[in-house]
PDB file of C-alpha atoms in Angstrom:
ATOM      1  CA  UNK P 281     156.567 163.182   4.654  1.00 47.00           C
ATOM      2  CA  UNK P 282     155.496 159.469   4.344  1.00 46.00           C
ATOM      3  CA  UNK P 283     156.757 156.491   6.136  1.00 46.00           C
ATOM      4  CA  UNK P 284     159.469 154.168   4.455  1.00 52.00           C
ATOM      5  CA  UNK P 285     160.499 150.784   5.335  1.00 50.00           C
ATOM      6  CA  UNK P 286     164.195 151.653   5.018  1.00 62.00           C
ATOM      7  CA  UNK P 287     164.011 154.206   7.743  1.00 68.00           C
ATOM      8  CA  UNK P 288     165.252 152.380  10.823  1.00 73.00           C
ATOM      9  CA  UNK P 289     167.826 154.451  12.486  1.00 90.00           C
ATOM     10  CA  UNK P 290     167.991 157.919  14.136  1.00 93.00           C
ATOM     11  CA  UNK P 291     170.362 159.172  11.325  1.00 92.00           C
ATOM     12  CA  UNK P 292     167.974 158.067   8.610  1.00 93.00           C
ATOM     13  CA  UNK P 293     165.116 159.978  10.449  1.00 95.00           C
ATOM     14  CA  UNK P 294     167.284 162.851  10.616  1.00 94.00           C
ATOM     15  CA  UNK P 295     167.925 162.739   6.950  1.00 92.00           C
ATOM     16  CA  UNK P 296     164.180 162.428   6.126  1.00 94.00           C
ATOM     17  CA  UNK P 297     163.384 165.482   8.205  1.00 95.00           C
ATOM     18  CA  UNK P 298     166.293 167.434   6.424  1.00 94.00           C
ATOM     19  CA  UNK P 299     164.912 166.453   3.039  1.00 93.00           C
ATOM     20  CA  UNK P 300     161.368 167.550   3.829  1.00 93.00           C
ATOM     21  CA  UNK P 301     162.545 170.912   4.887  1.00 93.00           C
ATOM     22  CA  UNK P 302     164.611 171.265   1.707  1.00 92.00           C
ATOM     23  CA  UNK P 303     161.325 170.304  -0.157  1.00 91.00           C
ATOM     24  CA  UNK P 304     159.442 172.797   1.771  1.00 88.00           C
ATOM     25  CA  UNK P 305     157.219 170.262   3.344  1.00 91.00           C
ATOM     26  CA  UNK P 306     158.010 171.185   6.742  1.00 92.00           C
ATOM     27  CA  UNK P 307     157.604 174.975   7.496  1.00 90.00           C
ATOM     28  CA  UNK P 308     159.381 177.007  10.014  1.00 92.00           C
ATOM     29  CA  UNK P 309     157.883 176.561  13.500  1.00 93.00           C
ATOM     30  CA  UNK P 310     156.429 173.078  12.782  1.00 94.00           C
ATOM     31  CA  UNK P 311     156.069 171.007  15.966  1.00 95.00           C
ATOM     32  CA  UNK P 312     157.822 167.667  15.730  1.00 96.00           C
ATOM     33  CA  UNK P 313     156.055 165.330  18.318  1.00 95.00           C
ATOM     34  CA  UNK P 314     158.107 162.603  19.458  1.00 95.00           C
ATOM     35  CA  UNK P 315     155.356 159.930  19.552  1.00 95.00           C
ATOM     36  CA  UNK P 316     153.891 161.011  16.189  1.00 95.00           C
ATOM     37  CA  UNK P 317     157.423 160.682  14.564  1.00 95.00           C
ATOM     38  CA  UNK P 318     157.666 157.415  16.280  1.00 94.00           C
ATOM     39  CA  UNK P 319     154.405 155.981  14.805  1.00 94.00           C
ATOM     40  CA  UNK P 320     155.181 157.434  11.482  1.00 93.00           C
ATOM     41  CA  UNK P 321     158.435 155.698  11.068  1.00 93.00           C
ATOM     42  CA  UNK P 322     157.529 152.743  13.338  1.00 93.00           C
ATOM     43  CA  UNK P 323     160.460 153.103  15.476  1.00 94.00           C
ATOM     44  CA  UNK P 324     160.908 153.932  19.384  1.00 95.00           C
ATOM     45  CA  UNK P 325     160.708 157.196  20.763  1.00 95.00           C
ATOM     46  CA  UNK P 326     164.334 156.992  21.823  1.00 95.00           C
ATOM     47  CA  UNK P 327     165.436 156.756  18.129  1.00 96.00           C
ATOM     48  CA  UNK P 328     163.177 159.750  17.433  1.00 96.00           C
ATOM     49  CA  UNK P 329     164.774 161.689  20.262  1.00 96.00           C
ATOM     50  CA  UNK P 330     168.421 160.849  19.124  1.00 97.00           C
ATOM     51  CA  UNK P 331     167.430 162.172  15.581  1.00 96.00           C
ATOM     52  CA  UNK P 332     166.112 165.315  16.913  1.00 97.00           C
ATOM     53  CA  UNK P 333     168.842 165.836  19.252  1.00 97.00           C
ATOM     54  CA  UNK P 334     171.258 165.473  16.245  1.00 96.00           C
ATOM     55  CA  UNK P 335     169.175 167.996  14.179  1.00 96.00           C
ATOM     56  CA  UNK P 336     169.314 170.360  17.172  1.00 96.00           C
ATOM     57  CA  UNK P 337     173.033 170.187  17.317  1.00 94.00           C
ATOM     58  CA  UNK P 338     173.002 171.115  13.510  1.00 92.00           C
ATOM     59  CA  UNK P 339     170.828 174.004  14.021  1.00 91.00           C
ATOM     60  CA  UNK P 340     167.799 172.780  12.390  1.00 94.00           C
ATOM     61  CA  UNK P 341     165.413 172.029  15.078  1.00 96.00           C
ATOM     62  CA  UNK P 342     164.973 173.523  18.568  1.00 96.00           C
ATOM     63  CA  UNK P 343     163.348 172.225  21.749  1.00 95.00           C
ATOM     64  CA  UNK P 344     161.551 173.704  24.605  1.00 91.00           C
ATOM     65  CA  UNK P 345     161.265 171.891  28.029  1.00 86.00           C
ATOM     66  CA  UNK P 346     157.528 172.434  28.202  1.00 87.00           C
ATOM     67  CA  UNK P 347     156.408 172.579  24.493  1.00 91.00           C
ATOM     68  CA  UNK P 348     158.682 170.097  22.867  1.00 95.00           C
ATOM     69  CA  UNK P 349     160.524 169.979  19.411  1.00 97.00           C
ATOM     70  CA  UNK P 350     160.127 172.454  16.532  1.00 96.00           C
ATOM     71  CA  UNK P 351     161.619 173.268  13.354  1.00 95.00           C
ATOM     72  CA  UNK P 352     163.618 176.580  13.642  1.00 95.00           C
ATOM     73  CA  UNK P 353     162.293 179.997  12.552  1.00 92.00           C
ATOM     74  CA  UNK P 354     165.439 181.777  11.485  1.00 89.00           C
ATOM     75  CA  UNK P 355     165.872 185.419  12.371  1.00 87.00           C
ATOM     76  CA  UNK P 356     167.158 187.786   9.760  1.00 83.00           C
ATOM     77  CA  UNK P 357     170.481 187.776  11.678  1.00 87.00           C
ATOM     78  CA  UNK P 358     170.574 184.052  11.465  1.00 88.00           C
ATOM     79  CA  UNK P 359     169.719 184.005   7.742  1.00 86.00           C
ATOM     80  CA  UNK P 360     172.612 186.347   7.085  1.00 89.00           C
ATOM     81  CA  UNK P 361     175.016 184.126   8.882  1.00 93.00           C
ATOM     82  CA  UNK P 362     173.914 181.041   7.201  1.00 92.00           C
ATOM     83  CA  UNK P 363     174.430 182.974   3.705  1.00 92.00           C
ATOM     84  CA  UNK P 364     177.757 184.226   4.850  1.00 95.00           C
ATOM     85  CA  UNK P 365     178.775 180.514   5.907  1.00 96.00           C
ATOM     86  CA  UNK P 366     177.529 179.235   2.453  1.00 95.00           C
ATOM     87  CA  UNK P 367     179.611 181.954   0.626  1.00 95.00           C
ATOM     88  CA  UNK P 368     182.836 180.929   2.431  1.00 96.00           C
ATOM     89  CA  UNK P 369     182.286 177.179   1.796  1.00 97.00           C
ATOM     90  CA  UNK P 370     181.038 177.323  -1.847  1.00 96.00           C
ATOM     91  CA  UNK P 371     183.518 179.896  -3.141  1.00 97.00           C
ATOM     92  CA  UNK P 372     186.276 178.383  -1.102  1.00 96.00           C
ATOM     93  CA  UNK P 373     185.478 174.972  -2.880  1.00 95.00           C
ATOM     94  CA  UNK P 374     185.464 176.466  -6.267  1.00 95.00           C
ATOM     95  CA  UNK P 375     188.777 178.351  -5.650  1.00 94.00           C
ATOM     96  CA  UNK P 376     190.334 175.259  -4.375  1.00 91.00           C
ATOM     97  CA  UNK P 377     189.207 173.368  -7.521  1.00 90.00           C
ATOM     98  CA  UNK P 378     191.563 175.566  -9.686  1.00 85.00           C
ATOM     99  CA  UNK P 379     194.302 173.300  -8.421  1.00 84.00           C
ATOM    100  CA  UNK P 380     192.721 170.484 -10.056  1.00 81.00           C
ATOM    101  CA  UNK P 381     190.574 170.086 -13.192  1.00 79.00           C
ATOM    102  CA  UNK P 382     186.799 168.998 -12.808  1.00 88.00           C
ATOM    103  CA  UNK P 383     186.442 165.746 -14.542  1.00 92.00           C
ATOM    104  CA  UNK P 384     183.981 164.771 -17.133  1.00 94.00           C
ATOM    105  CA  UNK P 385     182.043 162.456 -14.534  1.00 95.00           C
ATOM    106  CA  UNK P 386     181.532 165.318 -12.157  1.00 95.00           C
ATOM    107  CA  UNK P 387     180.300 167.653 -15.156  1.00 96.00           C
ATOM    108  CA  UNK P 388     177.954 164.740 -16.153  1.00 96.00           C
ATOM    109  CA  UNK P 389     176.621 164.434 -12.659  1.00 97.00           C
ATOM    110  CA  UNK P 390     175.879 168.076 -12.386  1.00 97.00           C
ATOM    111  CA  UNK P 391     174.232 168.234 -15.783  1.00 97.00           C
ATOM    112  CA  UNK P 392     172.034 165.296 -14.787  1.00 97.00           C
ATOM    113  CA  UNK P 393     171.181 167.209 -11.710  1.00 97.00           C
ATOM    114  CA  UNK P 394     170.150 170.276 -13.737  1.00 97.00           C
ATOM    115  CA  UNK P 395     168.120 168.178 -16.097  1.00 97.00           C
ATOM    116  CA  UNK P 396     166.026 166.990 -13.034  1.00 95.00           C
ATOM    117  CA  UNK P 397     165.766 170.723 -11.934  1.00 93.00           C
ATOM    118  CA  UNK P 398     164.386 171.612 -15.315  1.00 93.00           C
ATOM    119  CA  UNK P 399     161.816 168.763 -15.309  1.00 93.00           C
ATOM    120  CA  UNK P 400     160.642 169.543 -11.773  1.00 90.00           C
ATOM    121  CA  UNK P 401     160.339 173.273 -12.800  1.00 88.00           C
ATOM    122  CA  UNK P 402     158.298 172.283 -15.878  1.00 89.00           C
ATOM    123  CA  UNK P 403     156.127 170.054 -13.719  1.00 88.00           C
ATOM    124  CA  UNK P 404     153.756 170.625 -10.896  1.00 78.00           C
ATOM    125  CA  UNK P 405     155.821 169.166  -8.068  1.00 82.00           C
ATOM    126  CA  UNK P 406     156.888 172.266  -5.943  1.00 83.00           C
ATOM    127  CA  UNK P 407     158.530 170.116  -3.244  1.00 86.00           C
ATOM    128  CA  UNK P 408     160.976 168.336  -5.760  1.00 89.00           C
ATOM    129  CA  UNK P 409     161.719 171.762  -7.422  1.00 89.00           C
ATOM    130  CA  UNK P 410     162.785 173.360  -4.166  1.00 88.00           C
ATOM    131  CA  UNK P 411     164.572 170.229  -3.129  1.00 92.00           C
ATOM    132  CA  UNK P 412     166.754 169.906  -6.162  1.00 93.00           C
ATOM    133  CA  UNK P 413     167.437 173.754  -6.483  1.00 91.00           C
ATOM    134  CA  UNK P 414     168.762 173.520  -3.036  1.00 91.00           C
ATOM    135  CA  UNK P 415     170.494 170.110  -3.434  1.00 94.00           C
ATOM    136  CA  UNK P 416     172.465 171.392  -6.456  1.00 96.00           C
ATOM    137  CA  UNK P 417     175.028 173.049  -4.096  1.00 96.00           C
ATOM    138  CA  UNK P 418     175.360 169.864  -1.949  1.00 96.00           C
ATOM    139  CA  UNK P 419     175.998 167.926  -5.407  1.00 96.00           C
ATOM    140  CA  UNK P 420     178.429 170.505  -6.447  1.00 96.00           C
ATOM    141  CA  UNK P 421     180.474 169.988  -3.236  1.00 96.00           C
ATOM    142  CA  UNK P 422     180.344 166.279  -3.760  1.00 95.00           C
ATOM    143  CA  UNK P 423     181.416 166.466  -7.314  1.00 95.00           C
ATOM    144  CA  UNK P 424     184.225 168.782  -6.068  1.00 94.00           C
ATOM    145  CA  UNK P 425     185.415 166.048  -3.897  1.00 91.00           C
ATOM    146  CA  UNK P 426     184.517 167.201  -0.483  1.00 93.00           C
ATOM    147  CA  UNK P 427     181.673 165.118   1.099  1.00 93.00           C
ATOM    148  CA  UNK P 428     182.286 166.600   4.499  1.00 94.00           C
ATOM    149  CA  UNK P 429     181.582 170.085   3.382  1.00 95.00           C
ATOM    150  CA  UNK P 430     178.729 168.772   1.307  1.00 95.00           C
ATOM    151  CA  UNK P 431     176.863 167.580   4.532  1.00 92.00           C
ATOM    152  CA  UNK P 432     177.688 170.965   6.064  1.00 94.00           C
ATOM    153  CA  UNK P 433     176.193 172.740   3.108  1.00 94.00           C
ATOM    154  CA  UNK P 434     173.009 170.459   3.339  1.00 93.00           C
ATOM    155  CA  UNK P 435     172.496 171.794   6.831  1.00 93.00           C
ATOM    156  CA  UNK P 436     173.084 175.408   5.785  1.00 93.00           C
ATOM    157  CA  UNK P 437     170.855 175.093   2.790  1.00 92.00           C
ATOM    158  CA  UNK P 438     168.122 173.742   4.795  1.00 92.00           C
ATOM    159  CA  UNK P 439     168.352 177.015   7.100  1.00 91.00           C
ATOM    160  CA  UNK P 440     168.287 179.155   4.179  1.00 88.00           C
ATOM    161  CA  UNK P 441     165.350 177.335   2.723  1.00 87.00           C
ATOM    162  CA  UNK P 442     163.578 177.920   5.991  1.00 87.00           C
ATOM    163  CA  UNK P 443     164.318 181.609   5.604  1.00 82.00           C
ATOM    164  CA  UNK P 444     162.868 181.652   2.058  1.00 76.00           C
ATOM    165  CA  UNK P 445     159.682 180.007   3.326  1.00 72.00           C
ATOM    166  CA  UNK P 446     159.369 182.679   5.948  1.00 62.00           C
ATOM    167  CA  UNK P 447     160.320 185.697   3.788  1.00 57.00           C
ATOM    168  CA  UNK P 448     160.338 184.911   0.034  1.00 53.00           C
ATOM    169  CA  UNK P 449     157.249 185.912  -1.984  1.00 47.00           C
ATOM    170  CA  UNK P 450     158.157 183.740  -4.947  1.00 44.00           C
ATOM    171  CA  UNK P 451     160.682 181.063  -5.537  1.00 58.00           C
ATOM    172  CA  UNK P 452     162.139 182.422  -8.706  1.00 76.00           C
ATOM    173  CA  UNK P 453     162.964 178.909  -9.577  1.00 80.00           C
ATOM    174  CA  UNK P 454     163.732 179.397 -13.299  1.00 86.00           C
ATOM    175  CA  UNK P 455     166.210 182.067 -12.578  1.00 89.00           C
ATOM    176  CA  UNK P 456     168.034 179.862  -9.987  1.00 90.00           C
ATOM    177  CA  UNK P 457     168.117 176.990 -12.324  1.00 93.00           C
ATOM    178  CA  UNK P 458     169.550 179.194 -15.259  1.00 94.00           C
ATOM    179  CA  UNK P 459     172.199 180.385 -12.942  1.00 96.00           C
ATOM    180  CA  UNK P 460     173.061 176.847 -12.040  1.00 97.00           C
ATOM    181  CA  UNK P 461     173.531 176.084 -15.693  1.00 97.00           C
ATOM    182  CA  UNK P 462     175.887 178.946 -16.156  1.00 97.00           C
ATOM    183  CA  UNK P 463     178.127 177.692 -13.354  1.00 97.00           C
ATOM    184  CA  UNK P 464     178.357 174.298 -14.727  1.00 97.00           C
ATOM    185  CA  UNK P 465     179.062 175.765 -18.052  1.00 97.00           C
ATOM    186  CA  UNK P 466     181.944 177.682 -16.709  1.00 96.00           C
ATOM    187  CA  UNK P 467     183.283 174.439 -14.830  1.00 96.00           C
ATOM    188  CA  UNK P 468     182.957 172.486 -18.200  1.00 95.00           C
ATOM    189  CA  UNK P 469     185.160 175.169 -19.918  1.00 94.00           C
ATOM    190  CA  UNK P 470     187.618 175.027 -17.135  1.00 93.00           C
ATOM    191  CA  UNK P 471     186.969 178.589 -16.195  1.00 94.00           C
ATOM    192  CA  UNK P 472     187.099 178.183 -12.414  1.00 94.00           C
ATOM    193  CA  UNK P 473     187.360 181.975 -11.793  1.00 94.00           C
ATOM    194  CA  UNK P 474     184.157 182.628 -13.619  1.00 96.00           C
ATOM    195  CA  UNK P 475     182.468 179.876 -11.940  1.00 96.00           C
ATOM    196  CA  UNK P 476     183.507 181.327  -8.625  1.00 96.00           C
ATOM    197  CA  UNK P 477     182.117 184.663  -9.710  1.00 97.00           C
ATOM    198  CA  UNK P 478     178.853 183.280 -11.014  1.00 97.00           C
ATOM    199  CA  UNK P 479     178.259 181.419  -7.772  1.00 97.00           C
ATOM    200  CA  UNK P 480     178.965 184.647  -5.825  1.00 96.00           C
ATOM    201  CA  UNK P 481     176.363 186.423  -8.046  1.00 96.00           C
ATOM    202  CA  UNK P 482     173.871 183.579  -7.597  1.00 94.00           C
ATOM    203  CA  UNK P 483     174.096 183.521  -3.776  1.00 93.00           C
ATOM    204  CA  UNK P 484     173.910 187.385  -3.791  1.00 91.00           C
ATOM    205  CA  UNK P 485     170.743 187.306  -5.927  1.00 88.00           C
ATOM    206  CA  UNK P 486     168.984 184.780  -3.559  1.00 82.00           C
ATOM    207  CA  UNK P 487     169.861 186.582  -0.418  1.00 82.00           C
ATOM    208  CA  UNK P 488     169.118 190.162  -1.774  1.00 79.00           C
ATOM    209  CA  UNK P 489     165.627 188.708  -2.852  1.00 65.00           C
ATOM    210  CA  UNK P 490     164.961 187.611   0.829  1.00 65.00           C
ATOM    211  CA  UNK P 491     166.443 191.119   1.976  1.00 60.00           C
ATOM    212  CA  UNK P 492     163.931 193.108  -0.138  1.00 55.00           C
ATOM    213  CA  UNK P 493     160.950 191.286   1.183  1.00 48.00           C
ATOM    214  CA  UNK P 494     162.249 191.554   4.739  1.00 51.00           C
ATOM    215  CA  UNK P 495     162.845 195.359   4.486  1.00 47.00           C
ATOM    216  CA  UNK P 496     159.144 195.862   3.465  1.00 47.00           C
ATOM    217  CA  UNK P 497     157.010 197.384   6.048  1.00 49.00           C
ATOM    218  CA  UNK P 498     155.331 194.405   7.830  1.00 51.00           C
ATOM    219  CA  UNK P 499     152.379 196.741   8.745  1.00 53.00           C
ATOM    220  CA  UNK P 500     151.757 197.980   5.095  1.00 50.00           C
ATOM    221  CA  UNK P 501     148.721 195.861   4.464  1.00 49.00           C
ATOM    222  CA  UNK P 502     147.112 197.011   7.618  1.00 54.00           C
ATOM    223  CA  UNK P 503     148.247 200.552   7.221  1.00 54.00           C
ATOM    224  CA  UNK P 504     146.871 200.657   3.482  1.00 52.00           C
ATOM    225  CA  UNK P 505     143.455 199.155   4.639  1.00 57.00           C
ATOM    226  CA  UNK P 506     143.115 201.653   7.641  1.00 64.00           C
ATOM    227  CA  UNK P 507     144.250 204.675   5.518  1.00 59.00           C
ATOM    228  CA  UNK P 508     141.606 203.587   2.948  1.00 49.00           C
ATOM    229  CA  UNK P 509     138.992 203.562   5.666  1.00 51.00           C
ATOM    230  CA  UNK P 510     140.100 206.853   6.931  1.00 45.00           C
ATOM    231  CA  UNK P 511     139.975 208.507   3.482  1.00 48.00           C
ATOM    232  CA  UNK P 512     136.573 207.087   2.839  1.00 47.00           C
ATOM    233  CA  UNK P 513     135.325 208.165   6.239  1.00 48.00           C
ATOM    234  CA  UNK P 514     136.738 211.618   5.607  1.00 46.00           C
ATOM    235  CA  UNK P 515     135.100 211.719   2.332  1.00 46.00           C
ATOM    236  CA  UNK P 516     132.012 210.807   3.656  1.00 45.00           C
ATOM    237  CA  UNK P 517     132.279 213.469   6.568  1.00 48.00           C
ATOM    238  CA  UNK P 518     132.899 216.162   3.889  1.00 45.00           C
ATOM    239  CA  UNK P 519     129.712 215.306   2.164  1.00 46.00           C
ATOM    240  CA  UNK P 520     127.659 215.399   5.289  1.00 44.00           C
ATOM    241  CA  UNK P 521     129.012 218.757   6.579  1.00 42.00           C
ATOM    242  CA  UNK P 522     126.006 221.067   7.049  1.00 43.00           C
ATOM    243  CA  UNK P 523     126.861 224.435   5.162  1.00 45.00           C
ATOM    244  CA  UNK P 524     126.636 227.642   7.067  1.00 45.00           C
ATOM    245  CA  UNK P 525     123.037 228.972   7.391  1.00 46.00           C
ATOM    246  CA  UNK P 526     121.318 225.832   6.037  1.00 42.00           C
ATOM    247  CA  UNK P 527     118.924 223.841   8.167  1.00 42.00           C
ATOM    248  CA  UNK P 528     119.387 220.297   9.049  1.00 38.00           C
ATOM    249  CA  UNK P 529     120.030 217.759   6.412  1.00 34.00           C
TER     250      UNK P 529
END
């Protein structure tokens, strides 16, 4: 997260931190030192504190009186709630869109966004890829005409991105992008019911992927390592057992 001359206000600092989370450049549990951020952005600690307080209200950072500010580390329950909230908002927006057609301008913006996703996937910039995949949902809300819910979705997407950083073994970026393509194609055909179903399936795929990793045994690597040592030890012991009636080996 590099400094930028346009970052002058607390709200701009909050935006930069959120973008860094969406790009997976700030990991869960990262400490956000007030003085370090003030030096980085060349602003006062008061402005930094205002930005962090705003992010805390949005559920993206947390603070400890003795330890300072940190990016949140979502629990499985918090991740589930974030996905539930995303489903309510995103499926609701698509259901509401049935009342009015999605215009060519909006479809063009969504297609441009997907083109950037595909370029990022083809390249080596993992941060850009992660950011664009998450920002697709924000872009969709904006294209459907609700900027207020778009901002809410940005926060929820940041929280689910942090969950992915904690629990996902692979990003499965190509699959996500392909599902975005299908959603936009349904919107372009005017099939809002299909678009809603595709979005439901897409969010389900992402969440189920996280659940599969979370449900795995966290002690399995250690369990396997120790079991291997035990088996080797047992085999070694078996080889050195002295047969009855024999002298010392």
